[in-house]
Amino acid sequence: MKKSIIYIFVTTTIISSACNDRGSEEKIISGIETSEKEKIISFTIDGETIKGKVSTQYFGSNKETDNFSVLCQQDEPLVLLQATFANEKDAAKSGLTPKGFNGYKVNEGQYDLTLTPAGGTESFVATDKTEGAIRVENNAVVINNMKLFNREGKEKVVNGTIKF
């Protein structure tokens, strides 16, 4: 009986604290600070319009030096488009080069643009063969005719302005 009461108390406390956190805009999970906004934006993949929510992420504890990311997520069907930069200041520089399939960390002077299309298990990324342009200005990632490739060499073309 005591175990049942303790179990109910712990469960109620966890549910209550989880529900109370829903209004919070910034969350820190495993060293990744995430800011979710209720902005819905759209972008295109090979001419097909995708709509999703935008969030920003900092991978680490120092916003000035750790990787900065803008994520757009459509829930149904699930589509993810993520632009990652060495840090937020570096994102605004021109002449950045694609990181490609080389690990997770994005170094200064690089960017990573990754697309996980609906029903797909393999991502498409910006590589040295990528054509098109990406830039960050006025709190928006602007993507123009970016050709992204999977490991087999198949391509997807992405366009859009993702305001964050």
PDB file of C-alpha atoms in Angstrom:
ATOM      1  CA  MET A   1       0.000   0.000   0.000  1.00  0.00           C
ATOM      2  CA  LYS A   2       2.810   2.425   0.890  1.00  0.00           C
ATOM      3  CA  LYS A   3       4.533   1.673  -2.426  1.00  0.00           C
ATOM      4  CA  SER A   4       1.316   2.448  -4.327  1.00  0.00           C
ATOM      5  CA  ILE A   5       0.909   5.803  -2.591  1.00  0.00           C
ATOM      6  CA  ILE A   6       4.555   6.713  -3.218  1.00  0.00           C
ATOM      7  CA  TYR A   7       4.247   5.645  -6.868  1.00  0.00           C
ATOM      8  CA  ILE A   8       1.113   7.784  -7.350  1.00  0.00           C
ATOM      9  CA  PHE A   9       2.780  10.768  -5.649  1.00  0.00           C
ATOM     10  CA  VAL A  10       5.939  10.527  -7.790  1.00  0.00           C
ATOM     11  CA  THR A  11       3.923  10.083 -11.003  1.00  0.00           C
ATOM     12  CA  THR A  12       1.697  13.063 -10.199  1.00  0.00           C
ATOM     13  CA  THR A  13       4.730  15.225  -9.427  1.00  0.00           C
ATOM     14  CA  ILE A  14       6.444  14.315 -12.699  1.00  0.00           C
ATOM     15  CA  ILE A  15       3.310  14.923 -14.783  1.00  0.00           C
ATOM     16  CA  SER A  16       2.618  18.195 -13.010  1.00  0.00           C
ATOM     17  CA  SER A  17       6.138  19.543 -13.549  1.00  0.00           C
ATOM     18  CA  ALA A  18       6.129  18.422 -17.193  1.00  0.00           C
ATOM     19  CA  CYS A  19       2.852  20.223 -17.845  1.00  0.00           C
ATOM     20  CA  ASN A  20       4.095  23.383 -16.148  1.00  0.00           C
ATOM     21  CA  ASP A  21       7.187  23.519 -18.416  1.00  0.00           C
ATOM     22  CA  ARG A  22       5.165  23.712 -21.653  1.00  0.00           C
ATOM     23  CA  GLY A  23       5.060  27.519 -21.608  1.00  0.00           C
ATOM     24  CA  SER A  24       8.828  27.808 -21.422  1.00  0.00           C
ATOM     25  CA  GLU A  25      10.607  28.915 -24.591  1.00  0.00           C
ATOM     26  CA  GLU A  26      14.092  27.706 -23.721  1.00  0.00           C
ATOM     27  CA  LYS A  27      15.004  24.243 -22.539  1.00  0.00           C
ATOM     28  CA  ILE A  28      18.356  22.611 -21.854  1.00  0.00           C
ATOM     29  CA  ILE A  29      18.564  18.923 -22.676  1.00  0.00           C
ATOM     30  CA  SER A  30      21.882  17.038 -22.522  1.00  0.00           C
ATOM     31  CA  GLY A  31      23.982  20.161 -23.153  1.00  0.00           C
ATOM     32  CA  ILE A  32      21.781  21.345 -26.039  1.00  0.00           C
ATOM     33  CA  GLU A  33      19.908  24.564 -25.347  1.00  0.00           C
ATOM     34  CA  THR A  34      16.769  24.718 -27.465  1.00  0.00           C
ATOM     35  CA  SER A  35      14.502  27.659 -28.095  1.00  0.00           C
ATOM     36  CA  GLU A  36      11.190  26.722 -29.664  1.00  0.00           C
ATOM     37  CA  LYS A  37       9.024  29.329 -31.238  1.00  0.00           C
ATOM     38  CA  GLU A  38       5.522  28.890 -32.508  1.00  0.00           C
ATOM     39  CA  LYS A  39       6.519  30.218 -35.920  1.00  0.00           C
ATOM     40  CA  ILE A  40       5.362  28.100 -38.814  1.00  0.00           C
ATOM     41  CA  ILE A  41       7.413  28.562 -41.960  1.00  0.00           C
ATOM     42  CA  SER A  42       7.496  26.864 -45.321  1.00  0.00           C
ATOM     43  CA  PHE A  43      10.259  25.759 -47.651  1.00  0.00           C
ATOM     44  CA  THR A  44      10.330  23.585 -50.754  1.00  0.00           C
ATOM     45  CA  ILE A  45      11.968  20.285 -51.590  1.00  0.00           C
ATOM     46  CA  ASP A  46      12.063  19.672 -55.334  1.00  0.00           C
ATOM     47  CA  GLY A  47       9.171  22.127 -55.668  1.00  0.00           C
ATOM     48  CA  GLU A  48       6.967  20.492 -52.983  1.00  0.00           C
ATOM     49  CA  THR A  49       5.993  22.823 -50.123  1.00  0.00           C
ATOM     50  CA  ILE A  50       6.778  21.698 -46.572  1.00  0.00           C
ATOM     51  CA  LYS A  51       5.483  23.556 -43.492  1.00  0.00           C
ATOM     52  CA  GLY A  52       6.992  23.219 -40.060  1.00  0.00           C
ATOM     53  CA  LYS A  53       7.885  24.737 -36.696  1.00  0.00           C
ATOM     54  CA  VAL A  54      11.207  26.465 -36.175  1.00  0.00           C
ATOM     55  CA  SER A  55      13.577  26.071 -33.241  1.00  0.00           C
ATOM     56  CA  THR A  56      17.131  27.209 -32.586  1.00  0.00           C
ATOM     57  CA  GLN A  57      19.725  25.164 -30.763  1.00  0.00           C
ATOM     58  CA  TYR A  58      23.121  25.748 -29.186  1.00  0.00           C
ATOM     59  CA  PHE A  59      25.252  22.615 -28.835  1.00  0.00           C
ATOM     60  CA  GLY A  60      27.122  23.304 -25.615  1.00  0.00           C
ATOM     61  CA  SER A  61      27.186  25.808 -22.794  1.00  0.00           C
ATOM     62  CA  ASN A  62      28.790  28.788 -24.551  1.00  0.00           C
ATOM     63  CA  LYS A  63      26.531  30.508 -27.088  1.00  0.00           C
ATOM     64  CA  GLU A  64      29.437  32.504 -28.516  1.00  0.00           C
ATOM     65  CA  THR A  65      31.683  29.556 -29.380  1.00  0.00           C
ATOM     66  CA  ASP A  66      29.497  26.436 -29.619  1.00  0.00           C
ATOM     67  CA  ASN A  67      27.666  25.203 -32.713  1.00  0.00           C
ATOM     68  CA  PHE A  68      24.449  27.058 -33.531  1.00  0.00           C
ATOM     69  CA  SER A  69      21.595  25.408 -35.381  1.00  0.00           C
ATOM     70  CA  VAL A  70      18.238  26.325 -36.898  1.00  0.00           C
ATOM     71  CA  LEU A  71      15.841  23.394 -37.201  1.00  0.00           C
ATOM     72  CA  CYS A  72      12.572  23.276 -39.122  1.00  0.00           C
ATOM     73  CA  GLN A  73      10.365  20.289 -38.379  1.00  0.00           C
ATOM     74  CA  GLN A  74       7.161  19.231 -40.087  1.00  0.00           C
ATOM     75  CA  ASP A  75       5.430  16.663 -37.905  1.00  0.00           C
ATOM     76  CA  GLU A  76       3.118  14.856 -40.319  1.00  0.00           C
ATOM     77  CA  PRO A  77       4.730  13.383 -42.334  1.00  0.00           C
ATOM     78  CA  LEU A  78       7.979  13.930 -40.475  1.00  0.00           C
ATOM     79  CA  VAL A  79      10.435  16.130 -42.410  1.00  0.00           C
ATOM     80  CA  LEU A  80      13.512  17.753 -40.856  1.00  0.00           C
ATOM     81  CA  LEU A  81      15.667  20.521 -42.306  1.00  0.00           C
ATOM     82  CA  GLN A  82      18.578  21.649 -40.143  1.00  0.00           C
ATOM     83  CA  ALA A  83      21.211  24.308 -40.805  1.00  0.00           C
ATOM     84  CA  THR A  84      24.183  24.216 -38.418  1.00  0.00           C
ATOM     85  CA  PHE A  85      27.029  26.707 -38.117  1.00  0.00           C
ATOM     86  CA  ALA A  86      30.204  26.931 -36.015  1.00  0.00           C
ATOM     87  CA  ASN A  87      28.437  29.581 -33.910  1.00  0.00           C
ATOM     88  CA  GLU A  88      25.822  32.276 -34.375  1.00  0.00           C
ATOM     89  CA  LYS A  89      28.377  34.964 -35.276  1.00  0.00           C
ATOM     90  CA  ASP A  90      30.058  32.724 -37.882  1.00  0.00           C
ATOM     91  CA  ALA A  91      26.661  31.999 -39.464  1.00  0.00           C
ATOM     92  CA  ALA A  92      26.437  35.602 -40.682  1.00  0.00           C
ATOM     93  CA  LYS A  93      29.747  35.399 -42.578  1.00  0.00           C
ATOM     94  CA  SER A  94      29.800  34.992 -46.339  1.00  0.00           C
ATOM     95  CA  GLY A  95      31.829  32.355 -48.155  1.00  0.00           C
ATOM     96  CA  LEU A  96      31.088  29.460 -45.810  1.00  0.00           C
ATOM     97  CA  THR A  97      31.815  25.999 -47.227  1.00  0.00           C
ATOM     98  CA  PRO A  98      29.752  22.828 -46.716  1.00  0.00           C
ATOM     99  CA  LYS A  99      30.960  20.384 -44.054  1.00  0.00           C
ATOM    100  CA  GLY A 100      29.668  17.374 -45.981  1.00  0.00           C
ATOM    101  CA  PHE A 101      29.520  13.947 -44.345  1.00  0.00           C
ATOM    102  CA  ASN A 102      32.561  14.653 -42.102  1.00  0.00           C
ATOM    103  CA  GLY A 103      31.451  14.076 -38.506  1.00  0.00           C
ATOM    104  CA  TYR A 104      29.065  16.112 -36.382  1.00  0.00           C
ATOM    105  CA  LYS A 105      30.988  19.230 -35.378  1.00  0.00           C
ATOM    106  CA  VAL A 106      30.864  22.250 -37.664  1.00  0.00           C
ATOM    107  CA  ASN A 107      34.077  24.291 -37.642  1.00  0.00           C
ATOM    108  CA  GLU A 108      34.487  28.013 -38.326  1.00  0.00           C
ATOM    109  CA  GLY A 109      34.049  28.840 -42.002  1.00  0.00           C
ATOM    110  CA  GLN A 110      31.735  25.849 -42.517  1.00  0.00           C
ATOM    111  CA  TYR A 111      28.025  25.119 -42.493  1.00  0.00           C
ATOM    112  CA  ASP A 112      25.981  21.954 -42.482  1.00  0.00           C
ATOM    113  CA  LEU A 113      22.593  21.732 -44.175  1.00  0.00           C
ATOM    114  CA  THR A 114      20.858  18.414 -43.601  1.00  0.00           C
ATOM    115  CA  LEU A 115      17.480  17.259 -44.893  1.00  0.00           C
ATOM    116  CA  THR A 116      15.625  14.176 -43.726  1.00  0.00           C
ATOM    117  CA  PRO A 117      12.703  13.833 -46.157  1.00  0.00           C
ATOM    118  CA  ALA A 118       9.318  12.249 -45.436  1.00  0.00           C
ATOM    119  CA  GLY A 119       9.520   8.473 -45.252  1.00  0.00           C
ATOM    120  CA  GLY A 120      13.285   8.643 -45.613  1.00  0.00           C
ATOM    121  CA  THR A 121      15.848   6.998 -43.437  1.00  0.00           C
ATOM    122  CA  GLU A 122      18.812   8.558 -45.188  1.00  0.00           C
ATOM    123  CA  SER A 123      19.712  12.225 -44.964  1.00  0.00           C
ATOM    124  CA  PHE A 124      20.655  14.572 -47.766  1.00  0.00           C
ATOM    125  CA  VAL A 125      23.472  17.008 -46.973  1.00  0.00           C
ATOM    126  CA  ALA A 126      25.385  19.879 -48.535  1.00  0.00           C
ATOM    127  CA  THR A 127      28.680  18.551 -49.933  1.00  0.00           C
ATOM    128  CA  ASP A 128      31.512  19.846 -52.101  1.00  0.00           C
ATOM    129  CA  LYS A 129      29.258  19.106 -55.127  1.00  0.00           C
ATOM    130  CA  THR A 130      26.486  21.340 -53.741  1.00  0.00           C
ATOM    131  CA  GLU A 131      25.287  24.186 -55.911  1.00  0.00           C
ATOM    132  CA  GLY A 132      23.117  27.044 -54.712  1.00  0.00           C
ATOM    133  CA  ALA A 133      23.496  29.443 -51.827  1.00  0.00           C
ATOM    134  CA  ILE A 134      22.828  29.721 -48.111  1.00  0.00           C
ATOM    135  CA  ARG A 135      23.122  32.865 -46.024  1.00  0.00           C
ATOM    136  CA  VAL A 136      21.954  34.147 -42.657  1.00  0.00           C
ATOM    137  CA  GLU A 137      20.593  37.675 -42.379  1.00  0.00           C
ATOM    138  CA  ASN A 138      18.073  39.448 -40.161  1.00  0.00           C
ATOM    139  CA  ASN A 139      17.373  36.296 -38.087  1.00  0.00           C
ATOM    140  CA  ALA A 140      16.601  34.190 -41.142  1.00  0.00           C
ATOM    141  CA  VAL A 141      18.374  31.384 -42.981  1.00  0.00           C
ATOM    142  CA  VAL A 142      17.890  32.017 -46.702  1.00  0.00           C
ATOM    143  CA  ILE A 143      18.362  28.966 -48.938  1.00  0.00           C
ATOM    144  CA  ASN A 144      18.419  29.368 -52.725  1.00  0.00           C
ATOM    145  CA  ASN A 145      18.442  26.325 -55.044  1.00  0.00           C
ATOM    146  CA  MET A 146      20.638  24.245 -52.732  1.00  0.00           C
ATOM    147  CA  LYS A 147      21.367  20.810 -54.124  1.00  0.00           C
ATOM    148  CA  LEU A 148      21.755  18.315 -51.291  1.00  0.00           C
ATOM    149  CA  PHE A 149      23.054  14.775 -51.813  1.00  0.00           C
ATOM    150  CA  ASN A 150      22.725  11.439 -50.028  1.00  0.00           C
ATOM    151  CA  ARG A 151      25.594   8.949 -49.857  1.00  0.00           C
ATOM    152  CA  GLU A 152      24.408   7.268 -53.078  1.00  0.00           C
ATOM    153  CA  GLY A 153      24.608  10.568 -54.989  1.00  0.00           C
ATOM    154  CA  LYS A 154      20.851  11.160 -55.298  1.00  0.00           C
ATOM    155  CA  GLU A 155      19.911  14.817 -54.964  1.00  0.00           C
ATOM    156  CA  LYS A 156      17.174  17.046 -53.566  1.00  0.00           C
ATOM    157  CA  VAL A 157      16.859  20.784 -54.226  1.00  0.00           C
ATOM    158  CA  VAL A 158      15.836  22.984 -51.290  1.00  0.00           C
ATOM    159  CA  ASN A 159      14.576  26.607 -51.317  1.00  0.00           C
ATOM    160  CA  GLY A 160      13.173  28.758 -48.547  1.00  0.00           C
ATOM    161  CA  THR A 161      13.544  31.440 -45.930  1.00  0.00           C
ATOM    162  CA  ILE A 162      13.496  30.149 -42.369  1.00  0.00           C
ATOM    163  CA  LYS A 163      12.915  32.979 -39.904  1.00  0.00           C
ATOM    164  CA  PHE A 164      14.084  32.282 -36.368  1.00  0.00           C
TER     165      PHE A 164
END
